[in-house]
Coordinates of C-alpha atoms in Angstrom, one line a residue:
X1 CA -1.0 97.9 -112.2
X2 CA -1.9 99.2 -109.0
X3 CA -1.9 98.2 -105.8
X4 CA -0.2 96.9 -102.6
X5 CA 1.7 94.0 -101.5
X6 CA 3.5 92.8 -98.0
X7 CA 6.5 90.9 -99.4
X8 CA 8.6 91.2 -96.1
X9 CA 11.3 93.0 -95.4
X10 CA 14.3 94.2 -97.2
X11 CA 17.0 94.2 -94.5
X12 CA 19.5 91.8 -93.2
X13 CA 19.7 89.2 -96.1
X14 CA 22.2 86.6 -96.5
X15 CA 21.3 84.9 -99.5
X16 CA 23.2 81.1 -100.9
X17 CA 24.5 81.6 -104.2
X18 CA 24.5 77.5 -104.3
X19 CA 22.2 75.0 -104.2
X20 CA 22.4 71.7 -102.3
X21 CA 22.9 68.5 -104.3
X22 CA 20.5 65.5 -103.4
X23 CA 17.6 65.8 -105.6
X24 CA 18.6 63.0 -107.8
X25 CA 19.3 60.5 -105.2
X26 CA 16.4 61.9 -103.2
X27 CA 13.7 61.3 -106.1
X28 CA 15.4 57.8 -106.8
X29 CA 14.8 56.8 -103.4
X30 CA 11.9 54.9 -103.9
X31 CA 12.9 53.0 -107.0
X32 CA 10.2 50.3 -106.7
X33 CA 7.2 52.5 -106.5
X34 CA 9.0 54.7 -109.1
X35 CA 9.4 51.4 -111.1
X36 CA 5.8 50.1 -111.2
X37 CA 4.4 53.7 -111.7
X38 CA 6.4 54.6 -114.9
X39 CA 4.7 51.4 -116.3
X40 CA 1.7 52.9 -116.7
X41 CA 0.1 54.9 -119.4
X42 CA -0.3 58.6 -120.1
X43 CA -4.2 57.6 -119.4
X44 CA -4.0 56.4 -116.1
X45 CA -4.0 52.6 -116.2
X46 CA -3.5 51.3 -113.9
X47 CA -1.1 48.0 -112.9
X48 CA -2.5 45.0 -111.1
X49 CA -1.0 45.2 -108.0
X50 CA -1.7 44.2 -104.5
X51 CA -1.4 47.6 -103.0
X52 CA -5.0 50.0 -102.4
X53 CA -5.6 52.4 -105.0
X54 CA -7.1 55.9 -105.4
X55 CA -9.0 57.3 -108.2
X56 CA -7.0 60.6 -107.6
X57 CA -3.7 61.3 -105.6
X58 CA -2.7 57.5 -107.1
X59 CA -4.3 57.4 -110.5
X60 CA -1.8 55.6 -112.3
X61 CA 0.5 54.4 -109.6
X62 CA 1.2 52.0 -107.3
X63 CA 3.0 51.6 -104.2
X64 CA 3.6 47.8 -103.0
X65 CA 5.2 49.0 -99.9
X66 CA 3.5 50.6 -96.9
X67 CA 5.5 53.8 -95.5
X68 CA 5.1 56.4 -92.8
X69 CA 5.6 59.9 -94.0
X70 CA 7.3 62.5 -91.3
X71 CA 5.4 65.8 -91.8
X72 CA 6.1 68.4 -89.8
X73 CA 3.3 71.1 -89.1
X74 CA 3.1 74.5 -87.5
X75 CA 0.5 74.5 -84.3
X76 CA 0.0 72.6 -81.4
X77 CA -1.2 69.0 -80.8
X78 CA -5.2 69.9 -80.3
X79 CA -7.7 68.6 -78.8
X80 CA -9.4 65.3 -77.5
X81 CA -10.0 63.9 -81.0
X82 CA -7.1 65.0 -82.5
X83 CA -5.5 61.5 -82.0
X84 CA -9.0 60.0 -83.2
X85 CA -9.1 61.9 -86.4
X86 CA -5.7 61.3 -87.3
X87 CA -6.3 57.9 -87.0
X88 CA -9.1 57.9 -89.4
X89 CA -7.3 60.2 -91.9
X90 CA -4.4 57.5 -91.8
X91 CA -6.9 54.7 -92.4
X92 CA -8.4 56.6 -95.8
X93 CA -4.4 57.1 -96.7
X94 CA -3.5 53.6 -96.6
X95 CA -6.7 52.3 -98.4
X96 CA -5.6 54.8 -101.4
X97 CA -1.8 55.3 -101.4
X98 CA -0.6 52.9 -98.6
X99 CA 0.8 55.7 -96.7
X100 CA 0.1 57.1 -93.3
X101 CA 1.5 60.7 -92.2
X102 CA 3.6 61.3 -88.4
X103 CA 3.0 65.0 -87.9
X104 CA 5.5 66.5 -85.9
X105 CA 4.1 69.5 -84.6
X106 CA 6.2 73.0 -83.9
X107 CA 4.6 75.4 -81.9
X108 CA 3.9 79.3 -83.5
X109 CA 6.0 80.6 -81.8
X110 CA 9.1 78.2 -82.2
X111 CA 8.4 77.3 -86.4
X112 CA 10.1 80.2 -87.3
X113 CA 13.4 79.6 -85.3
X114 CA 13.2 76.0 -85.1
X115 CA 12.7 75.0 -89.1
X116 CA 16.1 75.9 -90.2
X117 CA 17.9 74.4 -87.6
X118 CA 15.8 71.2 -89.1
X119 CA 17.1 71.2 -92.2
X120 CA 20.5 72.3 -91.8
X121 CA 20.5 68.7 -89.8
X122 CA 20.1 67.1 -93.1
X123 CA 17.1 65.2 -91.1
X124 CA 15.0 62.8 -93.8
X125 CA 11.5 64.2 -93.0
X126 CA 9.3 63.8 -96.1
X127 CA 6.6 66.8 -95.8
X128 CA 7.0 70.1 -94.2
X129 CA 4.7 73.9 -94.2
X130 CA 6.3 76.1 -95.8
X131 CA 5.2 79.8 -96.6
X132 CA 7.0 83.1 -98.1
X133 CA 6.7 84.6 -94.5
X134 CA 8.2 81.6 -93.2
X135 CA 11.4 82.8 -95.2
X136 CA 10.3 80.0 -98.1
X137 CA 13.0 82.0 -100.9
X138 CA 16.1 81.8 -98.7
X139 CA 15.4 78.6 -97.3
X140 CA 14.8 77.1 -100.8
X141 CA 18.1 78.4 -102.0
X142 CA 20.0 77.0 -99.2
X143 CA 18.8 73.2 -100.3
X144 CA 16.9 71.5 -98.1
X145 CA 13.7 71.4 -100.5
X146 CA 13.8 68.6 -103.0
X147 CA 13.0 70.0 -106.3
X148 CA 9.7 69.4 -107.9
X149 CA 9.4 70.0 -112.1
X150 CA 9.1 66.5 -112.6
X151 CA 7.9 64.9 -109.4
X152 CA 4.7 66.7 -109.7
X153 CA 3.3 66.4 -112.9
X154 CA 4.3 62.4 -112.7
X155 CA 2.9 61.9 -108.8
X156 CA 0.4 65.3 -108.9
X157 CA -0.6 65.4 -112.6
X158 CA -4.1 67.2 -111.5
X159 CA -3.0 69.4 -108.8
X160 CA 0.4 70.5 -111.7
X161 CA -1.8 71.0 -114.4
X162 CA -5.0 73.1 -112.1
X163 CA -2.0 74.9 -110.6
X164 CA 0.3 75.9 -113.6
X165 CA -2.9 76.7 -115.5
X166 CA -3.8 79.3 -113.0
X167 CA -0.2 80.7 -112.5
X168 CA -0.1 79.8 -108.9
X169 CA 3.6 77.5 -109.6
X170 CA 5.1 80.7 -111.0
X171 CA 4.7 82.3 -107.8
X172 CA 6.7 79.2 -105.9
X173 CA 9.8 79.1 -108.6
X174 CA 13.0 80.1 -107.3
X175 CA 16.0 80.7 -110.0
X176 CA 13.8 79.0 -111.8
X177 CA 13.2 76.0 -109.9
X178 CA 9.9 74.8 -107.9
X179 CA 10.5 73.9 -104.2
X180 CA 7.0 74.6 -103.0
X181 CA 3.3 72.6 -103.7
X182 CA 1.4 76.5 -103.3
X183 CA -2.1 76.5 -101.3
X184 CA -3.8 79.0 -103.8
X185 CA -6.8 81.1 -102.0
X186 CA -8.8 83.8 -102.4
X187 CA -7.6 86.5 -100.0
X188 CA -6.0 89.9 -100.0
X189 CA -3.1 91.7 -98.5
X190 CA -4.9 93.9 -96.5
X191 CA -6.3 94.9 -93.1
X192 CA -9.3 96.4 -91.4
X193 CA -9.5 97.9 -88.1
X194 CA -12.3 96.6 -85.7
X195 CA -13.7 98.1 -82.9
X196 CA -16.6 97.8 -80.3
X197 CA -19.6 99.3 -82.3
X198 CA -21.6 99.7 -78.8
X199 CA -19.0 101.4 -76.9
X200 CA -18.8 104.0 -80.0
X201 CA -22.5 104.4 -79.6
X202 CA -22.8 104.6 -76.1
X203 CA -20.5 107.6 -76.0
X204 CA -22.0 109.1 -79.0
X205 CA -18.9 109.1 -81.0
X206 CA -19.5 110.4 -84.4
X207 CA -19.2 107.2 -87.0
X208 CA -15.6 106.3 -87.4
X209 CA -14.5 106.5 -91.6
X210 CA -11.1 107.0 -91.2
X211 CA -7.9 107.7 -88.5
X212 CA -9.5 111.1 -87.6
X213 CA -12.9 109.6 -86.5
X214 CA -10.9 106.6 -85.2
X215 CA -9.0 109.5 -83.3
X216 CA -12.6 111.0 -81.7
X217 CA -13.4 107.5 -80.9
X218 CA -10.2 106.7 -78.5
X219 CA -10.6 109.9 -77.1
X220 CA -13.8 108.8 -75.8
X221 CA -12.3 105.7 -74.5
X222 CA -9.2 107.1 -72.6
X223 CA -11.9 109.3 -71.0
X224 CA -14.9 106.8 -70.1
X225 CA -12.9 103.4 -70.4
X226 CA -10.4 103.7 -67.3
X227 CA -9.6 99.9 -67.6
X228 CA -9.6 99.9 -71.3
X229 CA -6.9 101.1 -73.6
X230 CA -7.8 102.2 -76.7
X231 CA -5.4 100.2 -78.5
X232 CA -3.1 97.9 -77.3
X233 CA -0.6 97.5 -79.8
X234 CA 2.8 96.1 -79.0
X235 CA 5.0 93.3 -80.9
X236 CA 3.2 93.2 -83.5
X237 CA 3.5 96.5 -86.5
X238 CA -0.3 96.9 -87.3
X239 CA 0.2 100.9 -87.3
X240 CA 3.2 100.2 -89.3
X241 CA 1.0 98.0 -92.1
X242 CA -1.8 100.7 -92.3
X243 CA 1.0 102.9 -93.4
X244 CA 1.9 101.1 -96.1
X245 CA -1.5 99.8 -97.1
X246 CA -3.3 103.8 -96.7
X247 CA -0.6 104.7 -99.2
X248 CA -0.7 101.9 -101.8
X249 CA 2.9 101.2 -101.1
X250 CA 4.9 97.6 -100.3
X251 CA 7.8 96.6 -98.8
X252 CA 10.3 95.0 -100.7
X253 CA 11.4 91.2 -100.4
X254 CA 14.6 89.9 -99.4
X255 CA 14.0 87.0 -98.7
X256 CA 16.0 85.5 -95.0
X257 CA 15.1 88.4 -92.9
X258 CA 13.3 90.6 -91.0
X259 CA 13.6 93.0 -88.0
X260 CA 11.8 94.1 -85.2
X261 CA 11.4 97.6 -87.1
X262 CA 10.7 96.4 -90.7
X263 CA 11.8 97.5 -93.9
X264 CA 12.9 100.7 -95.0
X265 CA 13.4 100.2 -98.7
X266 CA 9.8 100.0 -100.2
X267 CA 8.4 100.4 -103.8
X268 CA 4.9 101.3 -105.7
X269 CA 3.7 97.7 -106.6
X270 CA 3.3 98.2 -110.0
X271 CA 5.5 97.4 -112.7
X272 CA 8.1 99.5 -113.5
X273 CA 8.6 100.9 -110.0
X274 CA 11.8 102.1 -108.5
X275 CA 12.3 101.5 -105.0
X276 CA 13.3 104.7 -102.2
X277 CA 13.5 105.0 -98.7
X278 CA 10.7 105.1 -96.4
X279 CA 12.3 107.5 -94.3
X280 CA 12.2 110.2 -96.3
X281 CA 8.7 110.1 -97.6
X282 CA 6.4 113.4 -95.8
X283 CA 4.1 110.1 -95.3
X284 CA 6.2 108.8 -92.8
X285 CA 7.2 112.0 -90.9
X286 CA 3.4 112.7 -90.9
X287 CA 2.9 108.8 -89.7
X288 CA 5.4 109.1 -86.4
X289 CA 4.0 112.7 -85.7
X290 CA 0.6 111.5 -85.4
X291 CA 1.9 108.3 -83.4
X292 CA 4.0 110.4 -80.8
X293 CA 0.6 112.3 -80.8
X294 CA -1.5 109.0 -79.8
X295 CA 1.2 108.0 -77.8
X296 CA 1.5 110.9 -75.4
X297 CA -2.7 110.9 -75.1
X298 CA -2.5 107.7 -73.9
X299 CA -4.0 105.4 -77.0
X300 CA -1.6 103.0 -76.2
X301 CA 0.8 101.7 -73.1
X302 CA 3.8 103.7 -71.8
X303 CA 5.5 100.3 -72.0
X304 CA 4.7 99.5 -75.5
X305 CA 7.9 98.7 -76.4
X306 CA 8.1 95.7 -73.7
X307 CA 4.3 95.3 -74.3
X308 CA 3.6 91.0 -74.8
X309 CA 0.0 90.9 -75.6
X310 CA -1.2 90.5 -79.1
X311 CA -3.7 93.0 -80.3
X312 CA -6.3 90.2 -80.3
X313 CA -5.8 88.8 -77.2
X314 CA -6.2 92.7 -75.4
X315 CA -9.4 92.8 -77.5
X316 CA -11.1 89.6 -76.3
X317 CA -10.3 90.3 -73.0
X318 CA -12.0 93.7 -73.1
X319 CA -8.8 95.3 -72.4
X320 CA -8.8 97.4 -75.5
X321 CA -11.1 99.1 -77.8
X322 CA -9.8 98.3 -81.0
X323 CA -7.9 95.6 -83.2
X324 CA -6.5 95.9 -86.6
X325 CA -6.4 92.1 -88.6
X326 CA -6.9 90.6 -91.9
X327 CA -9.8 88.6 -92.8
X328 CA -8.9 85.5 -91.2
X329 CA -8.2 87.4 -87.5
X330 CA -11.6 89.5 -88.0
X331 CA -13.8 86.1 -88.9
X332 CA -12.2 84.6 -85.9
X333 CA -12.8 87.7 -83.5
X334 CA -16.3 87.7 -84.4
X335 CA -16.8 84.3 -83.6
X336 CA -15.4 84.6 -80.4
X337 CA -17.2 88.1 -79.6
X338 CA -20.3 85.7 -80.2
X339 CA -19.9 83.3 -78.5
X340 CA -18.3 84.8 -75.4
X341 CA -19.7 88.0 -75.4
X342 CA -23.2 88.1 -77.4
X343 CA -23.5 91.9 -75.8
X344 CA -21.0 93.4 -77.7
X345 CA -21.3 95.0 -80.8
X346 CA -18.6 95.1 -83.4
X347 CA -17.9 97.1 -86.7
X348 CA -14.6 97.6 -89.0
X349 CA -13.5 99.7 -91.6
X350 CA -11.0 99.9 -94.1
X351 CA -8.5 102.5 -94.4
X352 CA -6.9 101.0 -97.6
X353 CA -6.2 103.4 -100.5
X354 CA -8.7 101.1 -102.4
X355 CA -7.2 98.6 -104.4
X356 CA -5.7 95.4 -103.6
X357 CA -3.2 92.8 -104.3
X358 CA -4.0 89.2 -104.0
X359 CA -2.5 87.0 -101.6
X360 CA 0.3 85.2 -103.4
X361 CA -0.6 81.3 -103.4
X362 CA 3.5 81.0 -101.3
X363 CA 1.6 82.5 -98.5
X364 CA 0.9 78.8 -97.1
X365 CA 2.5 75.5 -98.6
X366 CA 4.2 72.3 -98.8
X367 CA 8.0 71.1 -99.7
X368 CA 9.3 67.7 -99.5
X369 CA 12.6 67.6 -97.9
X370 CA 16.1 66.6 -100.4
X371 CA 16.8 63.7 -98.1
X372 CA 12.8 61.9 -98.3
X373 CA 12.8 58.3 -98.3
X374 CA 9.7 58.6 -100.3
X375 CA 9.2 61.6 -101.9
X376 CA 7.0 60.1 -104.5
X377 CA 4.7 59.1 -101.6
X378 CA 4.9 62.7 -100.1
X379 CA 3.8 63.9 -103.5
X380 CA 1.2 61.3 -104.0
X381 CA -0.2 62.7 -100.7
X382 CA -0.5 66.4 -101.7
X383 CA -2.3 65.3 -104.7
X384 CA -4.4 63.5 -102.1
X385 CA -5.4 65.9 -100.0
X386 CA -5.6 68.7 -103.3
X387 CA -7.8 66.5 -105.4
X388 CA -9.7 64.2 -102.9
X389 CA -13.1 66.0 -101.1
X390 CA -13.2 63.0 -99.0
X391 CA -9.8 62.6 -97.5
X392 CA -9.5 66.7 -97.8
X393 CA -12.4 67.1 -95.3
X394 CA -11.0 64.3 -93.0
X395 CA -7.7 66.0 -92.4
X396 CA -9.2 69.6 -92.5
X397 CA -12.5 69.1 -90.4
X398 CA -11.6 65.5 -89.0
X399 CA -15.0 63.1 -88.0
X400 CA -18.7 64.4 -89.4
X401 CA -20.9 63.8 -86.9
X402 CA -18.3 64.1 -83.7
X403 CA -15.5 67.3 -84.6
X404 CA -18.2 68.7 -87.2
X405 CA -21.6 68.8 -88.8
X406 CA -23.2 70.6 -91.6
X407 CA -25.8 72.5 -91.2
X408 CA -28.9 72.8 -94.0
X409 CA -27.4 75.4 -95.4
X410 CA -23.9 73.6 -96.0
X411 CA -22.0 75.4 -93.7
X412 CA -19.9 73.5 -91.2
X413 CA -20.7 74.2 -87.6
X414 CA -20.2 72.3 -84.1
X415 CA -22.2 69.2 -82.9
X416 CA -25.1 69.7 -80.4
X417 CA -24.0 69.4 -77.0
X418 CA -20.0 69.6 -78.0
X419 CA -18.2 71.9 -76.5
X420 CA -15.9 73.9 -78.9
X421 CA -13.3 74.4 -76.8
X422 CA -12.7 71.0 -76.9
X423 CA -13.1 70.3 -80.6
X424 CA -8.8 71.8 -81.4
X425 CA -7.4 69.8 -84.4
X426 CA -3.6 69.4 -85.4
X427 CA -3.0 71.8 -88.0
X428 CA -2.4 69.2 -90.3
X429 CA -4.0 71.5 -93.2
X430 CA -2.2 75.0 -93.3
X431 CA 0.2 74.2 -96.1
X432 CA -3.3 72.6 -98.2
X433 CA -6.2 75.1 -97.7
X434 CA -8.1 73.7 -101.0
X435 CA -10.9 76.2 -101.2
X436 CA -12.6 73.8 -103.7
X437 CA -13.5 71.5 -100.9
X438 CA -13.8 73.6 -98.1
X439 CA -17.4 74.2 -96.0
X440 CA -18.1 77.7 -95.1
X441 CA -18.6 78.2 -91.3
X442 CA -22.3 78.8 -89.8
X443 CA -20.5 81.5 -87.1
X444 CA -18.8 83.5 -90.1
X445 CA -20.2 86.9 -90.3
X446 CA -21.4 87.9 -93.6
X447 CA -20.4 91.3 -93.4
X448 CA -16.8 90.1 -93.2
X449 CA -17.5 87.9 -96.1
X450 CA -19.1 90.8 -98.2
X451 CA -16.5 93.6 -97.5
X452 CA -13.3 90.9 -98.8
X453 CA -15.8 89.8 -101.7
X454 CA -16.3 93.2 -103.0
X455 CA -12.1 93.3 -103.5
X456 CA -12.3 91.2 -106.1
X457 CA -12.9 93.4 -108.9
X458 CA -10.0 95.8 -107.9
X459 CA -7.8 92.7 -107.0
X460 CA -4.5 91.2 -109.0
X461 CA -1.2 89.4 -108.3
X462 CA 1.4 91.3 -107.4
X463 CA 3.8 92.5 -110.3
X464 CA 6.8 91.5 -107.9
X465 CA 5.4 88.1 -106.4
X466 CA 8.7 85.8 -108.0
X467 CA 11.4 89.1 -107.5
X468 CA 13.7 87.7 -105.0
X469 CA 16.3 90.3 -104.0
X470 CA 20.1 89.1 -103.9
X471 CA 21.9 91.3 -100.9
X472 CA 25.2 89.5 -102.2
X473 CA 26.6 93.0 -103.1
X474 CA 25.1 95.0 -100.1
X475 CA 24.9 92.2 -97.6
X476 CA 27.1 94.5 -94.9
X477 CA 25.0 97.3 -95.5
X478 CA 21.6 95.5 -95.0
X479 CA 23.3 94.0 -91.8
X480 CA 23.9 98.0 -90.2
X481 CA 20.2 99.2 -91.8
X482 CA 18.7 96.2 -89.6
X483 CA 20.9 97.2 -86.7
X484 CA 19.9 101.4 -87.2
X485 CA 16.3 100.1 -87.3
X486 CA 15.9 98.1 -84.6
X487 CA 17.5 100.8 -82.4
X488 CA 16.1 103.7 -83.8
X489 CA 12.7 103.2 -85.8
X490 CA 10.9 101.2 -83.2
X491 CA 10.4 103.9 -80.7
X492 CA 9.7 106.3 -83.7
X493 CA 6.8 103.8 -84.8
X494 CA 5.4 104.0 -81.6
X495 CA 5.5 107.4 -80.8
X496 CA 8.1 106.7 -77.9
X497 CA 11.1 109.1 -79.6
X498 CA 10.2 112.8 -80.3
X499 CA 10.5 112.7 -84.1
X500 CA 11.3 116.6 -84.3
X501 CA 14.5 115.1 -83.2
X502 CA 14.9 111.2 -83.6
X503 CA 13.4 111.3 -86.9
X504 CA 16.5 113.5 -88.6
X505 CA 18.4 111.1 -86.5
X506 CA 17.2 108.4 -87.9
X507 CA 17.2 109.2 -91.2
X508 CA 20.9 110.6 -90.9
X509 CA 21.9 107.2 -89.4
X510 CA 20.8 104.6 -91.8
X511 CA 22.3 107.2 -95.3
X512 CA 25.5 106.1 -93.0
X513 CA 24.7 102.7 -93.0
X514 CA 24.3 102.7 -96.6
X515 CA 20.8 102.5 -97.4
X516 CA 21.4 104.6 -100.7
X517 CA 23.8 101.8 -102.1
X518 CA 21.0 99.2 -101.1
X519 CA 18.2 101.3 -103.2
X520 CA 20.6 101.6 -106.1
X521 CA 21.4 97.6 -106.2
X522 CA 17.8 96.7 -105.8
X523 CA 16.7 99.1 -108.2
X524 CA 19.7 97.7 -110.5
X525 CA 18.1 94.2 -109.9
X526 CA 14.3 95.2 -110.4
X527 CA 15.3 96.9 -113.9
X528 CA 16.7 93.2 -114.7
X529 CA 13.3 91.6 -113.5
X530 CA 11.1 93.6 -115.4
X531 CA 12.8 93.4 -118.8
X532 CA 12.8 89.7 -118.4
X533 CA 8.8 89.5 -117.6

């Protein structure tokens, strides 16, 4: 099977060889509603009761008691009807589950750092995002996830059955167990480079198919463009993704961690494969070669190391010529382009090696946390928000008519007169994205659309989705590759080191921090998990 997949990064894992206890007092901890719900019937009777019922999430359940579910959410605390929306969205919750949800919301750039230190509190929140980039594996196996093989199918029974069906639970299990409700999607694990069409026509630049057009093209804007860079790449490893996505390669999982300079240990993403080292691949020495190249033209800062700006930020600004994204970044950038500068012209291409893996369904999710007050509740919700259109739409688009309208084509666009900028939800919806219920935008571009459409034929899951690497053997000698990286690979990446010398540095420097004896462990383990598929 081929293809590619971004499954993090092998080095500096510590992963918990025990689990947490908790899940039994946890799932007990609202005996009553547990009580009255296992009265029912396998059809979905339901018991007279005084509490609201739904004809989904709470098909054959009850809950007698109102409760407030503590959900924390990655994002910030949007807009001017943020408040009003949430508001509604509680209302249609306790009409049909006699719940309403708290949000707690953690900033982008604090989730990551913040989350663990969460749950090693042993804080009883009841909902909270989780993703595999959000380090879902390790965090699972450390316990703060209440286990789900039978809350779900009792309190989800749609959402369980729509989602084991299609395979997306398999992704989530960990050892075996399910800590994660998956938000399944159609997307890929790829990314396109964009740049300004017009510029490229207004200096007659020949048209850009591949890093040697792409080449031509910066050359023409570090020479016409003095206030423009060509590419403003900085904290974030775009150049370092086309790599691995030009040669069909991904980088292995390991679960906790990732550096600054990413993985080393990478593998064909097929089944079978045997992992190696990046490092000594001619595709990497011809990678920093062409970098130190770009680098010493000027494509990118001197300071790029220290650089802060996202690539899409530079962009939008008309600081830089170029961005590099995935689908979601390029619909977004188009929008904006639009709306803020209607005189630009954009165009992307591709540089993939032409055949794709799909995003795993862990990319974006939900857990309920071992120490819930009402994780029956926080499960009736998810089936909610995956099953009802109505209540979806609330806490995804908010208030027809005031955040949101639908056009005659059934695309969702902004009321007349309303000022986008001021239309910023909380997102409430990252860990529920039900593609089922969801309106396509009026300001997508099509051509986006079409180009991630026409994957799908040459799409599939990766073979190594569920392979969890366990550093216990090797965890010293992920710890010194993570520190050889960080010091050494960075400034190769970007062109800043002279790889005719820091490149055999490099390379000499990590075989002493035993990157062989990872390669042979993770090959060791890969051999297990592909006799066991």
């Amino acid at each position: 099977m081929k293809g590619k997949k971004w499954l993090g990064m092998l080095t500096a894992l510590s992963l918990c060889a025990s689990m947490l206890a908790g899940c039994g007092s946890a799932a007990a901890s609202e005996e009553k509603a547990d009580t009255a719900a296992a009265g029912t019937t396998a059809a979905g009777t339901t018991a007279e009761s005084g509490a609201a019922e739904s004809s989904t999430a709470a098909e054959g359940t009850n809950f007698d008691e109102e409760v407030e579910l503590l959900m924390y959410c990655i994002g910030d605390e949007g807009g001017i009807y943020a408040d009003e929306v949430l508001d509604n969205l509680n209302a249609m919750l306790k009409e049909k589950i006699n719940a309403t949800i708290k949000p707690v919301m953690v900033s982008w750039g604090e989730y990551k750092e913040k989350m663990p230190l969460i749950y090693a509190s042993g804080e009883a929140y009841d909902l909270v995002y989780v993703a595999n980039w959000m380090n879902y594996t390790s965090e699972a196996l450390k316990g703060p996830f209440l286990e789900l093989s039978e809350l779900m199918p009792k309190y989800a029974p749609k959402t369980y059955a729509e989602f084991k069906e299609s395979g997306a639970l398999d992704t989530a299990l960990v050892d075996g167990k399910l800590y994660m409700v998956p938000s399944p999607t159609t997307d890929y694990t790829t990314y396109v480079t964009l740049w300004r069409e017009d510029l490229r026509k207004k200096y007659n630049v020949p048209e850009i198919t591949d890093w040697d057009s792409l080449a031509v093209y910066m050359d023409a804007i570090k020479e016409n463009e003095p206030d423009m860079l060509p590419l403003a790449t900085g904290p974030q490893i775009f150049l370092n993704m086309l790599l691995m996505t030009e040669n069909d390669w991904g980088q292995m999982t390991a679960g906790k961690s990732s550096t600054a300079a990413g993985g080393v240990v990478i593998c064909k993403d097929e089944a079978g494969s045997k992992a190696f080292n990046l490092l000594d691949t001619p595709e990497y020495e011809a990678y920093v070669k062409r970098n130190r190249e770009y680098y010493l033209k000027g494509y990118w800062s001197r300071n790029v190391l220290s650089e802060t700006r996202m690539l899409a930020e530079a962009f939008e600004a008309g600081q830089s010529a170029i961005t590099i994204g995935n689908k979601s970044n390029i619909l977004q950038m188009y929008q904006k382009i639009k709306a803020n500068n209607p005189d630009w012209e954009l165009d992307f291409k591709n540089f993939d090696a032409g055949s794709y893996i799909k995003v795993s369904p862990t990319n974006n999710g939900m857990a309920i946390g071992v120490n819930s007050k009402h994780p029956e509740r926080a499960m009736a919700y998810l089936e909610l928000i995956n099953q009802d259109e109505e209540v979806f739409r609330a806490m995804q688009y908010g208030i027809e008519g005031k955040t949101y309208v639908v056009d005659e084509n059934g695309c969702k666009t902004t009321p007349e007169g309303v000022d986008p900028s001021t239309l910023a939800l909380r997102n409430l919806g990252m860990g529920t994205q039900v593609e089922k219920f969801m309106f396509k935008n009026a300001a997508d571009e099509q051509k986006v659309l079409d180009e991630f459409d026409s994957y799908e034929s040459n799409a599939v899951y990766s073979p190594l989705t569920a392979f969890v690497f366990d550093d216990s053997a090797v965890a010293a000698e992920c710890a010194a590759v993570a520190n050889v990286l960080t010091e050494y690979k960075l400034p190769l990446d970007f062109g800043v080191s002279d790889p005719e010398t820091a490149l055999p540095e490099l390379r000499e420097k990590v075989k002493e921090a035993g990157v062989d004896k990872i390669i042979d462990e993770v090959n060791r383990q890969l051999e297990e998990y592909f006799a066991a598929q």
